[in-house]
Coordinates of C-alpha atoms and ligand atoms in Angstrom, one line a residue:
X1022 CA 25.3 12.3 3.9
X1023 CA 21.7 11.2 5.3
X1024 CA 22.4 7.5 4.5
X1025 CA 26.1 8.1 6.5
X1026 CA 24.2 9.5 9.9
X1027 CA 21.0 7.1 9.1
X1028 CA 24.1 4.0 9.6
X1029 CA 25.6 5.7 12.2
X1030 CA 25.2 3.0 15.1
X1031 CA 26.1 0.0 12.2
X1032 CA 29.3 2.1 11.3
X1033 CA 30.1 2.0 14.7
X1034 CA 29.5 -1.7 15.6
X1035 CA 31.4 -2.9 12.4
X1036 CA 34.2 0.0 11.9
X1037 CA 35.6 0.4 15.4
X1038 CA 36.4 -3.4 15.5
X1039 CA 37.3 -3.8 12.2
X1040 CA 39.9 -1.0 12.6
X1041 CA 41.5 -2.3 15.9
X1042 CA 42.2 -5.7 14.0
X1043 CA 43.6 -4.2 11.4
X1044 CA 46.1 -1.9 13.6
X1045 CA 46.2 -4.5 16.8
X1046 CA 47.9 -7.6 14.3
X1047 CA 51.0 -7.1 13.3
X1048 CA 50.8 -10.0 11.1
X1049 CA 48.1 -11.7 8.7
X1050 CA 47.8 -15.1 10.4
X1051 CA 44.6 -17.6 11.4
X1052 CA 43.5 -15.7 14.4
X1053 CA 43.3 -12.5 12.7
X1054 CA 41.1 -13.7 10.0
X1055 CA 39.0 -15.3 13.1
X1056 CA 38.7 -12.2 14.2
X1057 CA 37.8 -10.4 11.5
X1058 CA 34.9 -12.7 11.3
X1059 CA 33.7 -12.5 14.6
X1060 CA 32.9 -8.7 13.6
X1061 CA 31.6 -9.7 10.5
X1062 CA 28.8 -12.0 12.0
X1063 CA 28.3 -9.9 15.4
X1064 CA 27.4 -7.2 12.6
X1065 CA 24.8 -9.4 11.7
X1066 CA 26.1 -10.3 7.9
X1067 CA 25.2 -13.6 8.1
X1068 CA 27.5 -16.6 8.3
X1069 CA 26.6 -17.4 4.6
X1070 CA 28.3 -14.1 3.5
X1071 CA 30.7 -13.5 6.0
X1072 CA 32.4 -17.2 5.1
X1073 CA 32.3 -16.1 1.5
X1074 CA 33.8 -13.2 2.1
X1075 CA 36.8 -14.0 4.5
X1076 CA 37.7 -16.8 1.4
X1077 CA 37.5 -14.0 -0.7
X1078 CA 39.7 -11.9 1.1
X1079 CA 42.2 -14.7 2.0
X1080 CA 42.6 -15.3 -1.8
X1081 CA 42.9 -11.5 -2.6
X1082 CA 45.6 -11.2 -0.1
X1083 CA 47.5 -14.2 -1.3
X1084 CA 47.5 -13.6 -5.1
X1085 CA 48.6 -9.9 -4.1
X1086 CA 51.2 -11.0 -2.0
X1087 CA 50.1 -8.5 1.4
X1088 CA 51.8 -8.6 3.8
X1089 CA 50.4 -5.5 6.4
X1090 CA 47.1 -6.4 8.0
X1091 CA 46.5 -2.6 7.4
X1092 CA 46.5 -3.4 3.6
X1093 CA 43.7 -5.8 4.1
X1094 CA 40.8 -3.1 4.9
X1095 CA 40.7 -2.6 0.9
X1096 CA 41.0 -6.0 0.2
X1097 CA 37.7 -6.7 2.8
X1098 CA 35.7 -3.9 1.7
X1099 CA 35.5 -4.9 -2.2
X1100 CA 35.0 -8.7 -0.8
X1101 CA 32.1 -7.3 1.1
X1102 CA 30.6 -5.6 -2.0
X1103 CA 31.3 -8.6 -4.1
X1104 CA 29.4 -10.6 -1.9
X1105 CA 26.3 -8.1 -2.6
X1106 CA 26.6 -8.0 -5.6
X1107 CA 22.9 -8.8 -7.3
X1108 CA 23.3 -7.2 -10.6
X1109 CA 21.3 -3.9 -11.6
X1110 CA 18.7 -3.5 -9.3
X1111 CA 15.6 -1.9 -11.9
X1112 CA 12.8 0.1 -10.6
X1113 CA 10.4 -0.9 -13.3
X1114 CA 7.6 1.0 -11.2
X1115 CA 8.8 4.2 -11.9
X1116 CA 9.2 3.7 -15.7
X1117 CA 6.1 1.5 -16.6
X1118 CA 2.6 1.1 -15.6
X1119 CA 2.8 -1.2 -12.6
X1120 CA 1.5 -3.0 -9.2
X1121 CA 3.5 -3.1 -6.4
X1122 CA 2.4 -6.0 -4.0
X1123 CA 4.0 -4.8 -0.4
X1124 CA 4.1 -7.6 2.0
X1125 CA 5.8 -8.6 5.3
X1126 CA 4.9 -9.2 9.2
X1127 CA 3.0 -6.6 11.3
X1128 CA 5.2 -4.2 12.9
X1129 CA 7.9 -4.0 10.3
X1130 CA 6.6 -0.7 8.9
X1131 CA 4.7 -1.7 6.2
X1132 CA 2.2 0.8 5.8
X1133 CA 4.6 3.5 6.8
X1134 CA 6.7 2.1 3.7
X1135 CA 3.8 2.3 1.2
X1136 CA 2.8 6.0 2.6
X1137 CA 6.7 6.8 2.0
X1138 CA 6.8 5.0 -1.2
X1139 CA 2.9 7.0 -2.3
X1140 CA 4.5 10.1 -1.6
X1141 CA 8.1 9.5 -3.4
X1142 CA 6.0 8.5 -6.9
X1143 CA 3.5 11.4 -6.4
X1144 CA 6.2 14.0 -5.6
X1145 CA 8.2 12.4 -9.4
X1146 CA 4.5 13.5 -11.0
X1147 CA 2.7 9.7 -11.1
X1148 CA -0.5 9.0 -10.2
X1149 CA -0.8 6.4 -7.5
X1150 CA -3.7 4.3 -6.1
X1151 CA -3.1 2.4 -2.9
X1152 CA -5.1 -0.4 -1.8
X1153 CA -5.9 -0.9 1.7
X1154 CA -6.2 -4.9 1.6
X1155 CA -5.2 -5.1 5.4
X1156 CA -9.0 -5.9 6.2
X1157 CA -8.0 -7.8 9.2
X1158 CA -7.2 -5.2 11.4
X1159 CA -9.6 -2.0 10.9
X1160 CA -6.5 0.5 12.4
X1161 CA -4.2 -0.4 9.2
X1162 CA -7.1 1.3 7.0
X1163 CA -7.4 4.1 9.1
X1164 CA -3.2 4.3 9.2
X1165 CA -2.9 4.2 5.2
X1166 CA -5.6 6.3 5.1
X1167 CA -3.6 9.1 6.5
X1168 CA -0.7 8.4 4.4
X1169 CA -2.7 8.8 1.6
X1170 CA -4.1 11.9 2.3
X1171 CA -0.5 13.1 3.7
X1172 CA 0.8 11.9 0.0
X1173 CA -2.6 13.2 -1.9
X1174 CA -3.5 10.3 -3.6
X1175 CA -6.2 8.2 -3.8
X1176 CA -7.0 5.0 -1.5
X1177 CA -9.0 2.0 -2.1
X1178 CA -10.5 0.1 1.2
X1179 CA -12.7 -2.1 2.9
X1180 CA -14.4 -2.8 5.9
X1181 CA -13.1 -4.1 8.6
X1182 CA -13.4 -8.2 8.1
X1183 CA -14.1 -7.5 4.1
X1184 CA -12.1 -10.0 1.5
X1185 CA -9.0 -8.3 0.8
X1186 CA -8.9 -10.2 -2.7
X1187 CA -12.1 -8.2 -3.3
X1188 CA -10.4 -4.8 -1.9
X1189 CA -7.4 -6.0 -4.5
X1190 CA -10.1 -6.5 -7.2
X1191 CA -11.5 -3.5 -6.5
X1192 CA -9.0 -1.4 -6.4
X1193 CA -7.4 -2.6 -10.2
X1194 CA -10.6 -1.8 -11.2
X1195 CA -10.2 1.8 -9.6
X1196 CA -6.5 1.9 -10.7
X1197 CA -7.4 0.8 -14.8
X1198 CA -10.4 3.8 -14.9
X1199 CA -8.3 6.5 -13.1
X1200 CA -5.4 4.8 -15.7
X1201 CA -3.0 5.2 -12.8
X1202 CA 0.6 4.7 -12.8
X1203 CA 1.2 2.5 -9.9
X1204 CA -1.0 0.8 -8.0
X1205 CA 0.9 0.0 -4.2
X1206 CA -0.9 -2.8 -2.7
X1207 CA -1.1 -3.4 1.1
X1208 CA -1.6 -6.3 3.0
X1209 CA -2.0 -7.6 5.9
X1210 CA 1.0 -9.0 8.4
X1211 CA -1.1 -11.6 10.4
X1212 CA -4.3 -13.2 10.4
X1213 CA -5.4 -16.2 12.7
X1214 CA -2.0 -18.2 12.0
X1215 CA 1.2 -18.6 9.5
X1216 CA -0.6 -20.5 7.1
X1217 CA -3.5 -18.6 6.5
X1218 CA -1.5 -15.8 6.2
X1219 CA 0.5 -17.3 3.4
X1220 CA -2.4 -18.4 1.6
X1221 CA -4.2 -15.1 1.8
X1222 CA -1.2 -13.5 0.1
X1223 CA -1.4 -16.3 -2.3
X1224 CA -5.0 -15.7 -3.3
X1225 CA -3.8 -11.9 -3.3
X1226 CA -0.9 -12.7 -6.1
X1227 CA -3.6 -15.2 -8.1
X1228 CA -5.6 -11.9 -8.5
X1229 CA -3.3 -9.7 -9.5
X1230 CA -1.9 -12.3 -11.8
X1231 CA -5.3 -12.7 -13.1
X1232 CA -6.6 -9.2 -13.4
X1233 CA -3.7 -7.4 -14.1
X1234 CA -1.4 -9.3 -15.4
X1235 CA 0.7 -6.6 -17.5
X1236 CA 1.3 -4.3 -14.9
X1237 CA 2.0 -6.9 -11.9
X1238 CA 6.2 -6.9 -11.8
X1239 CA 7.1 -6.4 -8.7
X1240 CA 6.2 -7.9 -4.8
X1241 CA 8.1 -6.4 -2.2
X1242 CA 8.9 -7.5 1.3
X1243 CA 9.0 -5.5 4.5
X1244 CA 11.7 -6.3 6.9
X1245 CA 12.8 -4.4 10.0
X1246 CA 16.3 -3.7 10.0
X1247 CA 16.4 -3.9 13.7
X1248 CA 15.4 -7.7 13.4
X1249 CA 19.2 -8.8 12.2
X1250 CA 18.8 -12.6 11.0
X1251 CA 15.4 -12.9 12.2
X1252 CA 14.6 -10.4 9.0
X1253 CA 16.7 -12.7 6.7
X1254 CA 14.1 -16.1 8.1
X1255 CA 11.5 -14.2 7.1
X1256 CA 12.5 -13.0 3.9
X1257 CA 12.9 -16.2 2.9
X1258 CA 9.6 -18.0 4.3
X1259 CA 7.9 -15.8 2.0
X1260 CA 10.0 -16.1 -1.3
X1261 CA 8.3 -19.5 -1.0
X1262 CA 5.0 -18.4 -1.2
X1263 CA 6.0 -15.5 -4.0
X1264 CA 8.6 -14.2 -6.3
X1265 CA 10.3 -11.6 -4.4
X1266 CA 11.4 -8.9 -6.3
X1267 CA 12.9 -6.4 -3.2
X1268 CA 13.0 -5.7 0.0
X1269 CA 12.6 -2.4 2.0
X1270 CA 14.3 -2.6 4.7
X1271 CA 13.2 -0.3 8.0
X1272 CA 14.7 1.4 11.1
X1273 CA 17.8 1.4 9.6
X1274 CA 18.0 4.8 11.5
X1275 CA 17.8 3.0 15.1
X1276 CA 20.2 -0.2 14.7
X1277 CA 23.6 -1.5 14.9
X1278 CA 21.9 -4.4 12.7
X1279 CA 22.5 -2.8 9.7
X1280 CA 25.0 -5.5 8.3
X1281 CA 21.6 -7.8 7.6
X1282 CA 21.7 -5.5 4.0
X1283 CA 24.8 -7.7 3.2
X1284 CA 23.7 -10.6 4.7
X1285 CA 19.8 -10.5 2.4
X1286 CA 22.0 -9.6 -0.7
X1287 CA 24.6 -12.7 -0.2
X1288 CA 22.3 -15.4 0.5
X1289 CA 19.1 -14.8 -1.2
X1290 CA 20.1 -12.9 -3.9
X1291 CA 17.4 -10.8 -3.6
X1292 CA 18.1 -6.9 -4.1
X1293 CA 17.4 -4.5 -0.8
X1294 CA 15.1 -1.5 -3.0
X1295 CA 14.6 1.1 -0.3
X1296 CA 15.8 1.4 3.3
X1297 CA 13.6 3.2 5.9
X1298 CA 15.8 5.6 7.9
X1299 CA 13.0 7.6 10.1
X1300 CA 9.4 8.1 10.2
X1301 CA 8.6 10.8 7.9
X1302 CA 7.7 10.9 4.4
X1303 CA 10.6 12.0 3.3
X1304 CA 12.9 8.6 5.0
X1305 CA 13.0 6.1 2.5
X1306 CA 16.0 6.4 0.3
X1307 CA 17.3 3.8 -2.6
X1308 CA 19.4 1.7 -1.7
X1309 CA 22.9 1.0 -3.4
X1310 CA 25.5 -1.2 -2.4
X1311 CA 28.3 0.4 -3.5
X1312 CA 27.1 3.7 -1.4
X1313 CA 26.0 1.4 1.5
X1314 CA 29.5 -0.5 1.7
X1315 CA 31.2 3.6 1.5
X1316 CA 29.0 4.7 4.1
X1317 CA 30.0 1.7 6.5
X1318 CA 34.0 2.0 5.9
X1319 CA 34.7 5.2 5.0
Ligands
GDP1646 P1 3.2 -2.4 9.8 O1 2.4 -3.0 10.9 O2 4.2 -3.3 9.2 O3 2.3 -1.8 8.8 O4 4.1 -1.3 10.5 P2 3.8 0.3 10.6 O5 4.0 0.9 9.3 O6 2.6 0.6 11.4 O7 5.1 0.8 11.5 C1 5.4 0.3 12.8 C2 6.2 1.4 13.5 O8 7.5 1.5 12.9 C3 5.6 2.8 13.4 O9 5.7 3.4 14.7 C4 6.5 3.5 12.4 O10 6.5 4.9 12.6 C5 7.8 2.8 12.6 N1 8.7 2.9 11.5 C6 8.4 2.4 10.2 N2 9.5 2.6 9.4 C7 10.5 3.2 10.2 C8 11.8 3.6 9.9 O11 12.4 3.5 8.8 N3 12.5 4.2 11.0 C9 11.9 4.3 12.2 N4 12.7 4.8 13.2 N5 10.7 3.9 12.5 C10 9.9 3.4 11.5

């Protein structure tokens, strides 16, 4: 029900369309496929995915011989969830002894995510450490700080300026004597330039690598849903710098973008974890394809 009203403005950008195609053509013919995928990319699903999944459709609707454009909308909505299909998503993190690496541009909702995320784990019984390894600016310490005391767990930091390798290092340490659960690294979203940024996180991953090497499964990336394919460019400029292992996606609440879940899925392969639909604690829900696709269409 929450996931339905956190879509509401994506339902509405990709169902109202859809649904006048489907009841304005009175036959299945070129331009009706055209515009089908004119919502489909408008909806921000990507051209990637949306040319998959017209094919898709156009094959579905030939070997099954339809005839009504009204018999289509079937036909398009399991296309849509083939295309997202990225086989069991696992949430190791909850199960096993683990670091979670968070990273991803400032503004996104990064350390909102992590506070979310702090306070899911705590509230399933885990003890969590966070580490504040956004040294660059001193506000994201105090910000996480107040998460973590929202949450009640524990938060590892450094001065403004400090080496966040060092916070990271600190911080295992701190996570290995308090034998926590999961350790949910935060970092930071810009330093003096692109690069640097990417080799700080880097450096960040050589460390965890190093000094914690059988808990560190899982580095996930930030992206704001209200972004559409400017999220997806990112995503993928730093699943060259790291193995990605989700996303969270944000402000899924706010946007008509919405359709940018298919569009991450399709072309990078890379499962969408958790989508942000608010500002409290309690708005980050899993995400599911399956339900996501429902929620959209139905
Ligand atoms: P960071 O710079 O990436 O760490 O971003 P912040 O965590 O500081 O978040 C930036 C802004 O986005 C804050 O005002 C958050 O309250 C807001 N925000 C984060 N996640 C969500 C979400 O899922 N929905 C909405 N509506 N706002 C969010």
């Amino acid at each position: 029900k929450r996931l339905v009203q956190g879509l509401t403005k994506t339902r509405d950008n990709i169902v109202s369309g859809i649904d006048s195609i489907f009841s304005g053509f009175s036959s299945i013919d070129d331009e009706f496929y055209e515009e089908i995928e004119e919502i489909l990319i408008m909806g921000d699903l990507g051209v990637h995915a949306t040319t998959e999944i017209i094919e898709n459709l156009k094959v579905k609707v030939k070997e099954q011989h339809i005839k009504e454009p009204a018999q289509c909308k079937e036909l398009l909505i399991s296309s849509i969830k083939e295309q997202m299909d990225v086989g069991e998503t696992a949430y190791q993190f909850e199960n096993e002894k683990s670091v979670v690496l968070v990273i991803g541009v400032n503004g996104v909702g990064k350390t909102t995510s992590v506070g979310k995320l702090a306070g899911k784990l705590k509230a399933q019984g885990k003890r969590v450490v966070l580490a504040a390894a956004d040294t660059f600016r001193a506000a994201a310490g105090e910000q996480l700080g107040e998460w973590a005391s929202r949450a009640g767990v524990e938060m590892i930091g450094g001065q403004e300026g400090a080496d966040p390798g060092a916070v990271v290092y600190d911080a295992v340490a701190a996570a290995r004597a308090r034998n926590a659960d999961v350790l949910l690294c935060d970092t930071a979203g810009r330093l003096h330039n692109k690069k640097n940024l990417m080799e700080e996180l880097k450096k960040i991953h050589r460390i965890l690598e190093k000094e914690y090497p059988e808990a560190f499964r899982e580095t996930l990336v930030v992206l704001d849903g209200t972004t559409g394919q400017n999220a997806l460019s990112q995503a993928r400029q730093f699943s060259e710098v790291a193995e990605i292992s989700g996303i969270i996606l944000t402000k899924m609440d706010g946007t008509a973008r919405g359709g940018i879940a298919v569009a991450i899925q399709s072309e990078l392969g890379i499962p969408v974890k958790y989508i942000g639909v608010g500002e409290t604690i309690d708005d980050l829900q899993k995400f599911d394809s399956e339900q996501f696709v429902k929620a959209l269409f139905e």
